[in-house]
PDB file of C-alpha atoms in Angstrom:
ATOM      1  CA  UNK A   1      -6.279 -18.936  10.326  1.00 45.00           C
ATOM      2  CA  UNK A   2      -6.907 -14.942  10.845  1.00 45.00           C
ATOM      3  CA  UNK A   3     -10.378 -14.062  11.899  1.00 40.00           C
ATOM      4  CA  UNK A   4     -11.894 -11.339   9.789  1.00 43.00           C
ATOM      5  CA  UNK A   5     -11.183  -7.557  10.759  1.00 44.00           C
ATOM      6  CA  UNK A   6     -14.872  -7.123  10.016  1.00 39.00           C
ATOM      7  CA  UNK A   7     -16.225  -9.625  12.901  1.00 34.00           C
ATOM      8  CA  UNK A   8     -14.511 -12.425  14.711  1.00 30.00           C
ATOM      9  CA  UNK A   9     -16.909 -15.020  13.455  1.00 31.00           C
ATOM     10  CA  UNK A  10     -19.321 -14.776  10.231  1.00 37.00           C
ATOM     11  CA  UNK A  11     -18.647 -11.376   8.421  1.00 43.00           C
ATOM     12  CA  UNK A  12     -21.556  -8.964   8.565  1.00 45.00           C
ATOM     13  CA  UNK A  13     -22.751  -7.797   4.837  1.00 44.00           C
ATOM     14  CA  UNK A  14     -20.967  -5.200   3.556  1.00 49.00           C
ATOM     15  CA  UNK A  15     -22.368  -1.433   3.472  1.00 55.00           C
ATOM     16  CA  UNK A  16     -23.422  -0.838  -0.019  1.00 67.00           C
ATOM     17  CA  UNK A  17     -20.233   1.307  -1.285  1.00 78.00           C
ATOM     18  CA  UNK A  18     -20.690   2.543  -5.259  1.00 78.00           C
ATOM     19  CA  UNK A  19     -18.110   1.308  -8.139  1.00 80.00           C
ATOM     20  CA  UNK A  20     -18.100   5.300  -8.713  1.00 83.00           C
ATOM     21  CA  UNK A  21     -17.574   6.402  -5.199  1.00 83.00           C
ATOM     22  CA  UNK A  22     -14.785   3.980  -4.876  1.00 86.00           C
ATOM     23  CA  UNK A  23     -13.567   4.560  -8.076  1.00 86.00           C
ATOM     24  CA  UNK A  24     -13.383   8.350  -7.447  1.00 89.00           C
ATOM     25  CA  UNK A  25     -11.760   7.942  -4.192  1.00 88.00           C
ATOM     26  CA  UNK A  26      -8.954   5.319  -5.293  1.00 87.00           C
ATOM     27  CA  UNK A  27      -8.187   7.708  -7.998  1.00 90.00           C
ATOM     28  CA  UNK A  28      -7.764  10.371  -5.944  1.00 89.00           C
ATOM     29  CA  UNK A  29      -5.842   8.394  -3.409  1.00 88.00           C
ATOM     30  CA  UNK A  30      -3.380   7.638  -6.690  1.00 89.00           C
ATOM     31  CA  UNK A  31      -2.604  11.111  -7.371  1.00 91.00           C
ATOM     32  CA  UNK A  32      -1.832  12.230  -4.146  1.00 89.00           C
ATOM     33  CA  UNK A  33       1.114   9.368  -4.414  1.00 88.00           C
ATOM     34  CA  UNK A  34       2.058  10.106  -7.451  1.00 92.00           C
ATOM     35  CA  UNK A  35       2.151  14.073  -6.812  1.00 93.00           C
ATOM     36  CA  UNK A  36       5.637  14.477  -4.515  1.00 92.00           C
ATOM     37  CA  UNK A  37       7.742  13.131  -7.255  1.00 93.00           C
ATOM     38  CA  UNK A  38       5.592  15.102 -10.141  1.00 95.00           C
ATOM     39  CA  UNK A  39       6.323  17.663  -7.881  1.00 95.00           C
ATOM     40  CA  UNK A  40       9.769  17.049  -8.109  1.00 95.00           C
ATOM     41  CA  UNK A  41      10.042  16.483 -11.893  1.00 96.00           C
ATOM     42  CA  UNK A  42       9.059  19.793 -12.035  1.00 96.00           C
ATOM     43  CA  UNK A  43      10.654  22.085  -9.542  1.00 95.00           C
ATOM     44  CA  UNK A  44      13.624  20.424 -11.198  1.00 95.00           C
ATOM     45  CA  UNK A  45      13.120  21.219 -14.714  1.00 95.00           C
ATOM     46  CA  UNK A  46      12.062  25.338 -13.645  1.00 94.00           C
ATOM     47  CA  UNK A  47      15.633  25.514 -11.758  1.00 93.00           C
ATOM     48  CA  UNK A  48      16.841  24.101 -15.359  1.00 94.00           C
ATOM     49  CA  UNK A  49      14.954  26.893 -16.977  1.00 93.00           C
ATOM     50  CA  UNK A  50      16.097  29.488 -14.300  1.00 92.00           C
ATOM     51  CA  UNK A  51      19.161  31.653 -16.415  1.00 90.00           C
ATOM     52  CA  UNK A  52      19.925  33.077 -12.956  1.00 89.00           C
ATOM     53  CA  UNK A  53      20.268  29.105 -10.888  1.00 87.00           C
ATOM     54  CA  UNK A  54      22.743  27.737 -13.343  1.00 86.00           C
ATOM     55  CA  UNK A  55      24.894  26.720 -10.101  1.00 90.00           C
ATOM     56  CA  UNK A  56      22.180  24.276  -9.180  1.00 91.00           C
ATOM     57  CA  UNK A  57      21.991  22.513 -12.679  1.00 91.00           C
ATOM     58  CA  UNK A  58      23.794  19.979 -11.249  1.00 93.00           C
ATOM     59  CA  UNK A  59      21.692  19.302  -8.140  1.00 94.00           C
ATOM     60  CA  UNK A  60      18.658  20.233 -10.484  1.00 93.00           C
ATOM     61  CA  UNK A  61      19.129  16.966 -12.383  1.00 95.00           C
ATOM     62  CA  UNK A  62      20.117  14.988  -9.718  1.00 96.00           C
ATOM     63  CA  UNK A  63      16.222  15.713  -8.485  1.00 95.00           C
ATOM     64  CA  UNK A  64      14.957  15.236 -11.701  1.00 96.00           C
ATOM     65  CA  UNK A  65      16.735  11.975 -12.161  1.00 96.00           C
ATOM     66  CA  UNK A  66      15.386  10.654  -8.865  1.00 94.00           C
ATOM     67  CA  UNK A  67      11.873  12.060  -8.954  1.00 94.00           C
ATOM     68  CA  UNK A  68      11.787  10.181 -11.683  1.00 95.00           C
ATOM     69  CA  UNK A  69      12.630   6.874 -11.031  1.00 94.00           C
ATOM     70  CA  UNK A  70      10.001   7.107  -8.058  1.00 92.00           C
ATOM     71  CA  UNK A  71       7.668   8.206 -10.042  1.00 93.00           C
ATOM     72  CA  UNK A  72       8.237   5.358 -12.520  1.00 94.00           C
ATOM     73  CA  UNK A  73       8.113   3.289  -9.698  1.00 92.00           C
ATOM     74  CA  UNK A  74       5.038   4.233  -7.785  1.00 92.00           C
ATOM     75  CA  UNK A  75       2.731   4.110 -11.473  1.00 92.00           C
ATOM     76  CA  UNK A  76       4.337   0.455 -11.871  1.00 91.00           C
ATOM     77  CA  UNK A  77       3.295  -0.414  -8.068  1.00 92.00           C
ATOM     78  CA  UNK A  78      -0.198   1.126  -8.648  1.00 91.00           C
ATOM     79  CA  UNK A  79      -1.041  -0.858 -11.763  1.00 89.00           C
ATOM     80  CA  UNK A  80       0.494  -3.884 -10.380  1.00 90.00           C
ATOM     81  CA  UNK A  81      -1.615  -3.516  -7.183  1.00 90.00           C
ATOM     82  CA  UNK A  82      -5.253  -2.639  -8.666  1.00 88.00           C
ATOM     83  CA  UNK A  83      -5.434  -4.563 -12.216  1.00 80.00           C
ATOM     84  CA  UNK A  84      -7.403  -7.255 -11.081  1.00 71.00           C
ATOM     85  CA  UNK A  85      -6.763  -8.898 -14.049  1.00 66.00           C
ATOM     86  CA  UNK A  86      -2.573  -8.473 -14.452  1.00 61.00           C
ATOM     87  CA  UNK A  87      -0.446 -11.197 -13.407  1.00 68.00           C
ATOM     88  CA  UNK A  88       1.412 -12.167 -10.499  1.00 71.00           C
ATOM     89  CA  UNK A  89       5.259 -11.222 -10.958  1.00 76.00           C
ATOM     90  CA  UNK A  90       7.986 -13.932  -9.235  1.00 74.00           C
ATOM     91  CA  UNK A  91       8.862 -13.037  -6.214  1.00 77.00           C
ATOM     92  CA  UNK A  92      12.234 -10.893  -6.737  1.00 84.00           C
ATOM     93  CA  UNK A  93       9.831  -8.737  -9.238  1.00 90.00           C
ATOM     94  CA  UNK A  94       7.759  -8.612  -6.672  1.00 93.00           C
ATOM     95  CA  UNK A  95       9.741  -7.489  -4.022  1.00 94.00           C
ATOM     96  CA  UNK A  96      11.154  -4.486  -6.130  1.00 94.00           C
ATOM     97  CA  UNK A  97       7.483  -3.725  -6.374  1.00 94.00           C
ATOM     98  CA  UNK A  98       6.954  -3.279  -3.054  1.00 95.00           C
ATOM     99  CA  UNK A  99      10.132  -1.515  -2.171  1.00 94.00           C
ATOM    100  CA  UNK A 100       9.035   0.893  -5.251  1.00 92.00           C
ATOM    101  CA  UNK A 101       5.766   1.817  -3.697  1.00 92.00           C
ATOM    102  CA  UNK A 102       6.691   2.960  -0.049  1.00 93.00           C
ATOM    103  CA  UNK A 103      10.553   4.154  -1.151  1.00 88.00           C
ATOM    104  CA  UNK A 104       8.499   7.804  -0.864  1.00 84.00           C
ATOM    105  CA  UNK A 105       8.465   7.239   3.262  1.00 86.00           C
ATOM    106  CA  UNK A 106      10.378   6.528   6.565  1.00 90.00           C
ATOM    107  CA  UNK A 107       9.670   3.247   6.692  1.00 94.00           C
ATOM    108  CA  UNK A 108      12.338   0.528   5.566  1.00 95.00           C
ATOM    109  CA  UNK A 109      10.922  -2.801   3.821  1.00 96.00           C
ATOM    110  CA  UNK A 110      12.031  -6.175   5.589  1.00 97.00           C
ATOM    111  CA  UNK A 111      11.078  -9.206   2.737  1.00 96.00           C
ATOM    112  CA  UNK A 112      10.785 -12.400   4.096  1.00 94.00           C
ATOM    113  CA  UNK A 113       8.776 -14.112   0.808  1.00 93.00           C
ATOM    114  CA  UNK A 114       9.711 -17.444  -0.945  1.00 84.00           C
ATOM    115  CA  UNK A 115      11.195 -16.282  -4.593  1.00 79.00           C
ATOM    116  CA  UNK A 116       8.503 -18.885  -6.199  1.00 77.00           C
ATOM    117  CA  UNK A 117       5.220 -16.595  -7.663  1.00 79.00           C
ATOM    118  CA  UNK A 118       2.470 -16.091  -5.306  1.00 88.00           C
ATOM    119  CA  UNK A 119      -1.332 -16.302  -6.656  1.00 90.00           C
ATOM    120  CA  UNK A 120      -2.220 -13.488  -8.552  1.00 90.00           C
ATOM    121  CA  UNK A 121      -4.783 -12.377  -5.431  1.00 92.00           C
ATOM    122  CA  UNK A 122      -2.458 -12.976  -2.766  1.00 94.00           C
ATOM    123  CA  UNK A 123       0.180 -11.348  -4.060  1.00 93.00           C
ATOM    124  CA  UNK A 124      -1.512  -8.188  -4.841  1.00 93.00           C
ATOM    125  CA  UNK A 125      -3.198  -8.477  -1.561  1.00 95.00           C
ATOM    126  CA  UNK A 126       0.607  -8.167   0.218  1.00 96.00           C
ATOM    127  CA  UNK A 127       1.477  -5.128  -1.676  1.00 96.00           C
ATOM    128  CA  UNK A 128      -1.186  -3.450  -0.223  1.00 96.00           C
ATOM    129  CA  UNK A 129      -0.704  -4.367   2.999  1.00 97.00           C
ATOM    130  CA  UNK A 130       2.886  -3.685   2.809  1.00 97.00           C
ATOM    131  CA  UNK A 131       1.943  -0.089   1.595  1.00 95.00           C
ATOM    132  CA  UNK A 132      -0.738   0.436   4.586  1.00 96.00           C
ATOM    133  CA  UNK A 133       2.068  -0.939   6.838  1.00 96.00           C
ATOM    134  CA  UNK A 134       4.587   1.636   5.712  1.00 95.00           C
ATOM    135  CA  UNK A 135       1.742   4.237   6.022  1.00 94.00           C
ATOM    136  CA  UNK A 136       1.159   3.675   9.424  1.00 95.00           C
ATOM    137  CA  UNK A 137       4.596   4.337  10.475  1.00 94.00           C
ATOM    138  CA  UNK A 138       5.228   8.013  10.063  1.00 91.00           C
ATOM    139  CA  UNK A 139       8.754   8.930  12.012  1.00 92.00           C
ATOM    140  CA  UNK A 140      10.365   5.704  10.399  1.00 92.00           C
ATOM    141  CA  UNK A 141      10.195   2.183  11.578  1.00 95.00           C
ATOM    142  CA  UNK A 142      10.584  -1.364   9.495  1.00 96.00           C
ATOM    143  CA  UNK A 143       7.872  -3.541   7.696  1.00 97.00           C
ATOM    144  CA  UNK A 144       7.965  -7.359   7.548  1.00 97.00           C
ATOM    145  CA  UNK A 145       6.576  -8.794   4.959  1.00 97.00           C
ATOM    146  CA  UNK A 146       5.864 -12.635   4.374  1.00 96.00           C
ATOM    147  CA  UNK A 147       3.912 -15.643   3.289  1.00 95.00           C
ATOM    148  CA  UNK A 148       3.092 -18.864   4.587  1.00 94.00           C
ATOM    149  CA  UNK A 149       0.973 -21.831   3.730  1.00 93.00           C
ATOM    150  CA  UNK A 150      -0.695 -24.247   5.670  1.00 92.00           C
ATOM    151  CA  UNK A 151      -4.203 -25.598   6.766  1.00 92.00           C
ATOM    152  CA  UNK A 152      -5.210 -25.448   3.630  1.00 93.00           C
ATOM    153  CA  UNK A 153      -5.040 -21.688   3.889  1.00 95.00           C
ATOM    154  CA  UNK A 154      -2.336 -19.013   1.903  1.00 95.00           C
ATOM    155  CA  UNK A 155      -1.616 -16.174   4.426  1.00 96.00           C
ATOM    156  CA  UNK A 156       0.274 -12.655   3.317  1.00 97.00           C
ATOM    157  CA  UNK A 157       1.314 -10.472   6.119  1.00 97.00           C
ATOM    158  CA  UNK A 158       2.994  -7.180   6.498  1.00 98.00           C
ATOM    159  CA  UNK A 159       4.158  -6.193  10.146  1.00 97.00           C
ATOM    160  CA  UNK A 160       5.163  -2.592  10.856  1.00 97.00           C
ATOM    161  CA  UNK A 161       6.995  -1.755  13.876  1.00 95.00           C
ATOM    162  CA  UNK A 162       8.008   1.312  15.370  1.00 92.00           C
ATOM    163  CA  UNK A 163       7.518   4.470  17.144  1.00 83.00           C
ATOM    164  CA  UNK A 164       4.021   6.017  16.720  1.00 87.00           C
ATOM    165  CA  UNK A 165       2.486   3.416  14.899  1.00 92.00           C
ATOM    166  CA  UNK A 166      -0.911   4.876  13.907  1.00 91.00           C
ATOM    167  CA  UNK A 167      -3.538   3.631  11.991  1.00 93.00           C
ATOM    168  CA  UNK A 168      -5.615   6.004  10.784  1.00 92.00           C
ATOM    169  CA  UNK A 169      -9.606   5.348  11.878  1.00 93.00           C
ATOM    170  CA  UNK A 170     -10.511   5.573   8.177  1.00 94.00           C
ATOM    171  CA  UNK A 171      -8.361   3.100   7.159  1.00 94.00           C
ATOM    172  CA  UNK A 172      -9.024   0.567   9.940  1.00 94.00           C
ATOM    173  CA  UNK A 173     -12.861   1.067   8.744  1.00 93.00           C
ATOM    174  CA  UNK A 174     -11.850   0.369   5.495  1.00 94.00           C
ATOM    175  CA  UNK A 175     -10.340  -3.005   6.583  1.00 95.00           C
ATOM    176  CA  UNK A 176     -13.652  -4.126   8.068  1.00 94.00           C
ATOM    177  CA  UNK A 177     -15.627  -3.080   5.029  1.00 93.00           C
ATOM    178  CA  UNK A 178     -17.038   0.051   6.792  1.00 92.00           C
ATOM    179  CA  UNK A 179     -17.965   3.172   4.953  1.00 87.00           C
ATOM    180  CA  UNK A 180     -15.250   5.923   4.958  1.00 80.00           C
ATOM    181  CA  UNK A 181     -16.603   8.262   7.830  1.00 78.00           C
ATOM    182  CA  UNK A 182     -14.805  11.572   8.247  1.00 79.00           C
ATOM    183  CA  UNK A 183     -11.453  10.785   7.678  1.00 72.00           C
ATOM    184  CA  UNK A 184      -9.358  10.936   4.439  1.00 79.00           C
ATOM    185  CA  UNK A 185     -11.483   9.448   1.735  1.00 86.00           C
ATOM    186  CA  UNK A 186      -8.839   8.362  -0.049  1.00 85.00           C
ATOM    187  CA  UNK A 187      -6.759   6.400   2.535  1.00 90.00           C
ATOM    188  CA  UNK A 188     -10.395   4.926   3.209  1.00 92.00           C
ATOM    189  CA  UNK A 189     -10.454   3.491  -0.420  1.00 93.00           C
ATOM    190  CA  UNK A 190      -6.994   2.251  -0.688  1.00 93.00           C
ATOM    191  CA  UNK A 191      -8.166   0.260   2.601  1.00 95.00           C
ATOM    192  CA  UNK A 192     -11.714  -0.609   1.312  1.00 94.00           C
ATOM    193  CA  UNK A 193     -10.258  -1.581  -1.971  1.00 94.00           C
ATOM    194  CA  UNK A 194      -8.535  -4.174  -0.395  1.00 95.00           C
ATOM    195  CA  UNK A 195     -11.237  -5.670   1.996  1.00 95.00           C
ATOM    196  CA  UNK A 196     -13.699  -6.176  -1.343  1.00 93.00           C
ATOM    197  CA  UNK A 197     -10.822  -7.920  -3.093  1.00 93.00           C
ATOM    198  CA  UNK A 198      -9.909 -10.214  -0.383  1.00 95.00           C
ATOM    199  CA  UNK A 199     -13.303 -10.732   0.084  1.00 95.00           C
ATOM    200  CA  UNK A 200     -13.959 -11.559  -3.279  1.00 93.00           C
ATOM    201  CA  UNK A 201     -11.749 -14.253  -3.551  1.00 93.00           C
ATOM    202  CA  UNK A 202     -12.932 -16.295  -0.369  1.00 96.00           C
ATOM    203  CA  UNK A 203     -10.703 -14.814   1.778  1.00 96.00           C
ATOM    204  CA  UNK A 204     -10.407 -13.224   5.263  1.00 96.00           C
ATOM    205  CA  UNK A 205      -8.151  -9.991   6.248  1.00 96.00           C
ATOM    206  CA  UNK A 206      -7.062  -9.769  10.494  1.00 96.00           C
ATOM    207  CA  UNK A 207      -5.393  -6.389  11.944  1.00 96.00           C
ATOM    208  CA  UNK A 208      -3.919  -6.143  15.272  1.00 94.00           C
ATOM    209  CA  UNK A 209      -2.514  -2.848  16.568  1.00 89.00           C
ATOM    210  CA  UNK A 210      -0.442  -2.407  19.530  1.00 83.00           C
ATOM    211  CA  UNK A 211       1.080   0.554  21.022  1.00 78.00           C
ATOM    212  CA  UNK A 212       4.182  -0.164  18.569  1.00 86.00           C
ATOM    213  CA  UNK A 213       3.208  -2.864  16.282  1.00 93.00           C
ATOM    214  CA  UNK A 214       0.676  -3.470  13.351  1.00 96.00           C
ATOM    215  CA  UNK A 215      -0.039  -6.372  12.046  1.00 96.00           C
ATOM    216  CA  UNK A 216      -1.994  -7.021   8.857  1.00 97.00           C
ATOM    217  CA  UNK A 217      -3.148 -10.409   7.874  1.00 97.00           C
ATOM    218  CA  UNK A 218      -4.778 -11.687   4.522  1.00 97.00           C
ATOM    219  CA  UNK A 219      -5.765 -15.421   4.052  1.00 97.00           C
ATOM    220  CA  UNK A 220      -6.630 -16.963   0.726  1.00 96.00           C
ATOM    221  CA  UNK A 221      -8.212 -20.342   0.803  1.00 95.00           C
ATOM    222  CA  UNK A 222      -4.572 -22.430  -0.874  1.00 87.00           C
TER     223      UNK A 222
END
């Protein structure tokens, strides 16, 4: 049973964060993932346009085409991850959801989940954490992610290992349900996001950091 990142025994209140500050931040925190392969969409389609590059047509659609499907990807993860009231996909789904939303980094996804559906909480509780995991590991690395039951308790975890794991002191304050500080607002919300909805549902979120481990932690009462 994890101890909250907040406080190793009772959680302290939460600061009082607004809907529209949060709101405004977890938007913006959207469309910086979704602008690389926008990005891409486009430089692709202006080398399409270019009379003068029609020897890179070829490799013009190729980024297109890929662009693309991350794109596709990424909106599917984000809706998936903050629609509070969407449903929990079976696992497989759910595993090409969270290979969808950090297939834009280094980081390669390791899925050790049981194919049955997780609760609807927990299991957008793991793509989160699977996507701060993969965040924290910016040369490359692996994240494990899996869920186990017992003690009357549902736990999600993602574990990121590799060289120069960081997390970022914005996020970790989002974890513990601080404000966001002076960091990047919107990794703070992302982070924030998913302390209130862990929180919301009874449970409890637990980070460790080592010098080349993470390891993120949400229990659900089962």
């Amino acid at each position: 049973m994890p101890q909250s990142a907040a406080s190793p025994s009772s959680p302290d209140p939460a600061p009082e964060i607004s809907h529209e500050t949060l709101a405004a931040n977890l938007v913006a925190r959207i469309c910086h993932d979704l602008m690389s392969p926008v990005s891409g969409v486009v430089s692709g389609l202006d080398l399409l346009e270019d009379p003068n590059s029609k020897d890179l047509h070829g490799e013009a659609m190729a980024l297109v085409a890929e662009s693309a499907r991350r794109l596709a990807a990424l909106l599917v993860f984000q809706r998936a991850a903050y629609s509070p009231g969407a449903e929990a996909p079976p696992g497989p789904e759910l595993e090409s959801l969270a290979r969808g939303g950090i297939a834009h980094g280094r980081a390669a996804l390791v899925w050790d989940v049981d194919s049955g559906p997780l609760p609807g909480a927990a299991a957008r509780a793991l793509l989160i954490l699977t996507q701060i995991g993969a965040a924290a590991l910016p040369v490359g690395g692996r994240v494990r992610a899996s869920s186990t039951v017992g003690g009357g308790w549902r736990m999600v975890s993602a574990e990121a290992e590799g060289g120069r794991v960081k997390l970022h002191p914005e996020v970790a304050a989002g974890l513990r349900g601080e404000g966001p500080g002076e960091g990047s607002a919107g990794r703070w919300a992302q982070a924030y996001w998913l302390h209130a909805h862990v929180r919301s549902a009874g449970g409890l979120l637990a980070v460790e950091c080592e010098d080349e481990r993470l390891r993120l932690r949400a229990a659900f009462p089962a």
